[in-house]
Short mmCIF file of C-alpha atoms in Angstrom, two decimals:
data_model
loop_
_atom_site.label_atom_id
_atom_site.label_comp_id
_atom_site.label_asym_id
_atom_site.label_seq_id
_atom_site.Cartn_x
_atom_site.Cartn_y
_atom_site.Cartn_z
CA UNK A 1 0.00 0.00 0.00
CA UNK A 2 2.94 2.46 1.04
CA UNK A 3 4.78 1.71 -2.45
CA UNK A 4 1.37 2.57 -4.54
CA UNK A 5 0.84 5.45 -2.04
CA UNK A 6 4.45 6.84 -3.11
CA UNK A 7 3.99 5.90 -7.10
CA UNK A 8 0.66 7.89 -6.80
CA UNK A 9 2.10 11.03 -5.45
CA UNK A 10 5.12 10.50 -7.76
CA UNK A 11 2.57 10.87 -10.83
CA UNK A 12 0.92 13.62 -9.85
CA UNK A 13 4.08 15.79 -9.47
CA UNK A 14 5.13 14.83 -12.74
CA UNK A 15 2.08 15.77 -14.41
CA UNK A 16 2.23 18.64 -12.85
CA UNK A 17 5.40 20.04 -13.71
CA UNK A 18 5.85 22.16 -16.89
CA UNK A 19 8.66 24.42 -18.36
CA UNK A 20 8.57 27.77 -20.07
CA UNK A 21 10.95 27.91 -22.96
CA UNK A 22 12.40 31.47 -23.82
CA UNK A 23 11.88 31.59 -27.69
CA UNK A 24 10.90 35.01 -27.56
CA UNK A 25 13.80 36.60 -29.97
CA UNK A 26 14.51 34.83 -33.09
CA UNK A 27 17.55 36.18 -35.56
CA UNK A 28 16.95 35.43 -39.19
CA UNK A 29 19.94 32.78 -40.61
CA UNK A 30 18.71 31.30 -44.03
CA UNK A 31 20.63 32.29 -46.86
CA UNK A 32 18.51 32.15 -49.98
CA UNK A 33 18.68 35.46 -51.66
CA UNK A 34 16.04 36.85 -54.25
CA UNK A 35 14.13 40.12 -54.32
CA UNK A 36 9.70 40.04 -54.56
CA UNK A 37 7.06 41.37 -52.45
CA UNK A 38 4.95 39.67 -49.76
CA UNK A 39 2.23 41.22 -47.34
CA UNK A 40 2.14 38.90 -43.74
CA UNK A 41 -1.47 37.18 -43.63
CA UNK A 42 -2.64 35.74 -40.36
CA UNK A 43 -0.69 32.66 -38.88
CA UNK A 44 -2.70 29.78 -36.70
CA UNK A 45 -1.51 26.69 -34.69
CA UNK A 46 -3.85 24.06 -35.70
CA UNK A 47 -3.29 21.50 -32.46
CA UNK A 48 -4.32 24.86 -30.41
CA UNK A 49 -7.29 25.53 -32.51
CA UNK A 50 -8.77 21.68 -32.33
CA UNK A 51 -8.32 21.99 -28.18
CA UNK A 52 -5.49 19.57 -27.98
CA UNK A 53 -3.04 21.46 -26.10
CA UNK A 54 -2.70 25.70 -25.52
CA UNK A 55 -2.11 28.48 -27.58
CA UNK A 56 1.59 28.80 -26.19
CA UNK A 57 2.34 25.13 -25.81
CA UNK A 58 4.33 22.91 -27.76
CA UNK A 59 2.91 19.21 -28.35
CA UNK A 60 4.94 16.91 -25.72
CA UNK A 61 4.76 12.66 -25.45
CA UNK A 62 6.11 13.56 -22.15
CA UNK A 63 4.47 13.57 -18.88
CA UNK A 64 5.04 17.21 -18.23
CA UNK A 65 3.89 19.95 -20.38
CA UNK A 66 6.34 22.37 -22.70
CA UNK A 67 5.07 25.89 -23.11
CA UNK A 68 7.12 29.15 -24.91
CA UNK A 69 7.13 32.17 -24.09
CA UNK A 70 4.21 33.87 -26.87
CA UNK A 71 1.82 31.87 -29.07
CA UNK A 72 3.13 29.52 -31.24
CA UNK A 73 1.54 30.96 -34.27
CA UNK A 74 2.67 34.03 -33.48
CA UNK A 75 6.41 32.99 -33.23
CA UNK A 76 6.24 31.04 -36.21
CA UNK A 77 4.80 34.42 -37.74
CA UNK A 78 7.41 36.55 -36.49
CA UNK A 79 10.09 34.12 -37.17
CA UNK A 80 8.81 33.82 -41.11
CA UNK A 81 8.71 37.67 -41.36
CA UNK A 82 12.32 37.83 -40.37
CA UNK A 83 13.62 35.28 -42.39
CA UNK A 84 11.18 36.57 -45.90
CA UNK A 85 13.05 40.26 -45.20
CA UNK A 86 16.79 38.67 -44.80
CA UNK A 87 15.80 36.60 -47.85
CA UNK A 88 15.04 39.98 -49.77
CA UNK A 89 11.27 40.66 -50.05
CA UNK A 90 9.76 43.74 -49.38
CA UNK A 91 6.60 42.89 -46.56
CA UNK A 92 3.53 45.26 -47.22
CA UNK A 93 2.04 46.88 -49.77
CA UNK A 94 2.10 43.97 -52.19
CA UNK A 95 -0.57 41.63 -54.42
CA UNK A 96 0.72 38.34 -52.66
CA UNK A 97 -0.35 37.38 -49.19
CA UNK A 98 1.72 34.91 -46.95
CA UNK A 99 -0.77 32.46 -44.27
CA UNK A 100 0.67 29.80 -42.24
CA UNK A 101 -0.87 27.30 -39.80
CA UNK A 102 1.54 24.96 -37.65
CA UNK A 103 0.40 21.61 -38.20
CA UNK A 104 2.66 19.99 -35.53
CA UNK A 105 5.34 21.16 -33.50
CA UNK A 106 6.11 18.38 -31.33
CA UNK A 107 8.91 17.33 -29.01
CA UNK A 108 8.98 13.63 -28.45
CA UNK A 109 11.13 13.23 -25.09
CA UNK A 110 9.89 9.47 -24.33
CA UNK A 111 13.87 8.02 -24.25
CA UNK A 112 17.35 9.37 -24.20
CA UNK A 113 16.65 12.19 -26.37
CA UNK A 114 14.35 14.63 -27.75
CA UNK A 115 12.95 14.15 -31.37
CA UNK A 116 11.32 17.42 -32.82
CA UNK A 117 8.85 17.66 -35.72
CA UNK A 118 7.76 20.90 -37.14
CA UNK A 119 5.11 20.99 -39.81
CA UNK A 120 3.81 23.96 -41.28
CA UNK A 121 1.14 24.87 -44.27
CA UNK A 122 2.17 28.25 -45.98
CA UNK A 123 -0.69 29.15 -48.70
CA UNK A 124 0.10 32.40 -50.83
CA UNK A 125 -3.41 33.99 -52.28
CA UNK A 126 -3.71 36.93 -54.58
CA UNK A 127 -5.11 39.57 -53.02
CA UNK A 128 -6.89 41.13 -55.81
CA UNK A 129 -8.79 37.87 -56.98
CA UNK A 130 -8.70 36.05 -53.36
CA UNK A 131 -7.19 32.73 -55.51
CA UNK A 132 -4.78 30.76 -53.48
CA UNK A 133 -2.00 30.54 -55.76
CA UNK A 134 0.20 28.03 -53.42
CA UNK A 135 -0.69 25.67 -50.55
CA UNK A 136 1.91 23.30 -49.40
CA UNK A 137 2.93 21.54 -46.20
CA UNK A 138 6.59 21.93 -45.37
CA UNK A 139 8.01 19.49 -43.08
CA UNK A 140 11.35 20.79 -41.17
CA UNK A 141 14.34 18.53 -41.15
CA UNK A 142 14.35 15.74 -38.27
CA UNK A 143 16.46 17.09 -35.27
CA UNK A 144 17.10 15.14 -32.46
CA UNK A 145 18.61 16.92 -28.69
CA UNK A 146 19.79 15.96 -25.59
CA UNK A 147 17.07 15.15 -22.94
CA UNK A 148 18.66 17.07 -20.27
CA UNK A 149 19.48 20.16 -21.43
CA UNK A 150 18.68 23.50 -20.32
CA UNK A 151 15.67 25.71 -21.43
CA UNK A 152 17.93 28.17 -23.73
CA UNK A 153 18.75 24.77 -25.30
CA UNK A 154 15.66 23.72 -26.60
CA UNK A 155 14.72 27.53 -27.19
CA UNK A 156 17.85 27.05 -29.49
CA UNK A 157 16.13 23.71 -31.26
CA UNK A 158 12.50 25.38 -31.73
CA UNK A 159 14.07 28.13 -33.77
CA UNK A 160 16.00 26.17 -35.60
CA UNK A 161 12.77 24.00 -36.29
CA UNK A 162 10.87 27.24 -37.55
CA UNK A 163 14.26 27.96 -39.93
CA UNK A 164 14.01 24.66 -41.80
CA UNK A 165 10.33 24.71 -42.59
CA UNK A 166 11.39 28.41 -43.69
CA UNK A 167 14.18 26.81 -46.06
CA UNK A 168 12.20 24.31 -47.54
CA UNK A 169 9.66 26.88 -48.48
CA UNK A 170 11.81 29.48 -49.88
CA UNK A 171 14.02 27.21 -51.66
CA UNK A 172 10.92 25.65 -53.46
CA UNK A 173 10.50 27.00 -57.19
CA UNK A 174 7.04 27.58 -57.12
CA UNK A 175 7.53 30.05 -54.34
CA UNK A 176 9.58 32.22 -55.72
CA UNK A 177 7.63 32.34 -58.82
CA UNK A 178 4.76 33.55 -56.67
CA UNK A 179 6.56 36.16 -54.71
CA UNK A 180 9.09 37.36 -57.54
CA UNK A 181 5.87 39.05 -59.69
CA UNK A 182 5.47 42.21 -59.66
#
């Protein structure tokens, strides 16, 4: 009885526990270069929007819960806005607009290490005509981290997570098509 007693309260302090991860500044690093014109749409986190976990919370297979420091839409938002001006295009006044919704952006810590996915749907519509003229999923590379790292570690990770997806979309041909009219 003592040793269910003590796995009991065991489980509820791991559930309980949660971390903060400070992802709040993001510098730009991709190094695609071409000049267009893009106007920053409205970005969404899908798992937030169908209830499964919070607006500033990261999907987890772990017992605790991982949350950043702003919205996850919005830092994917942010984080695409820096990396479309490093890249060369003008944001505003422009016929092209730029959506995104996070699919998944997961950290699987069940083992020895942490396994990230970051999926993300950018759709570029025409803003005179309202036609979508691009809507892909873009799935960032496979990164895998230490399990016991420190929170500026993983801050580190998500970013980087947010800069592939970014690379794979700007690198794709039909994106730059879109975003290179005039």
């Amino acid at each position: 009885m003592k040793k269910l007693l003590l796995t009991g309260l065991a489980c509820a302090l791991l559930v309980g526990c949660s971390t903060t991860l400070p992802v709040s500044s993001y510098t730009p690093q991709n190094y695609t270069r071409f000049a267009g014109s893009a106007e920053i749409d409205k970005f969404h986190y899908q798992p937030y929007e169908q209830g499964k976990v919070a607006s500033n919370q990261m999907q987890s297979t772990a017992l605790g819960q991982i949350f950043v420091s702003s919205d996850v839409a919005d830092l994917a938002q942010r984080g695409t806005a820096l990396e479309l001006e490093k890249t060369g295009i003008t944001l505003g006044n422009s016929n092209v607009k730029l959506s995104g919704t996070v699919k998944e952006f997961k950290m699987d810590d069940l083992g020895y290490s942490v396994d990230w996915t970051y999926i993300i749907n950018y759709t570029l519509t025409d803003k005179r005509t309202a036609a979508t003229l691009l809507s892909k999923d873009y799935s960032a590379d496979k990164k895998k981290t230490g399990k016991f790292g420190l929170p500026i570690d993983y801050a580190n990770a998500a970013n980087d997570m947010i800069l592939s997806g970014y690379n794979k979309f700007i690198t794709d041909p039909d994106v730059r098509k879109v975003l290179e009219k005039k």
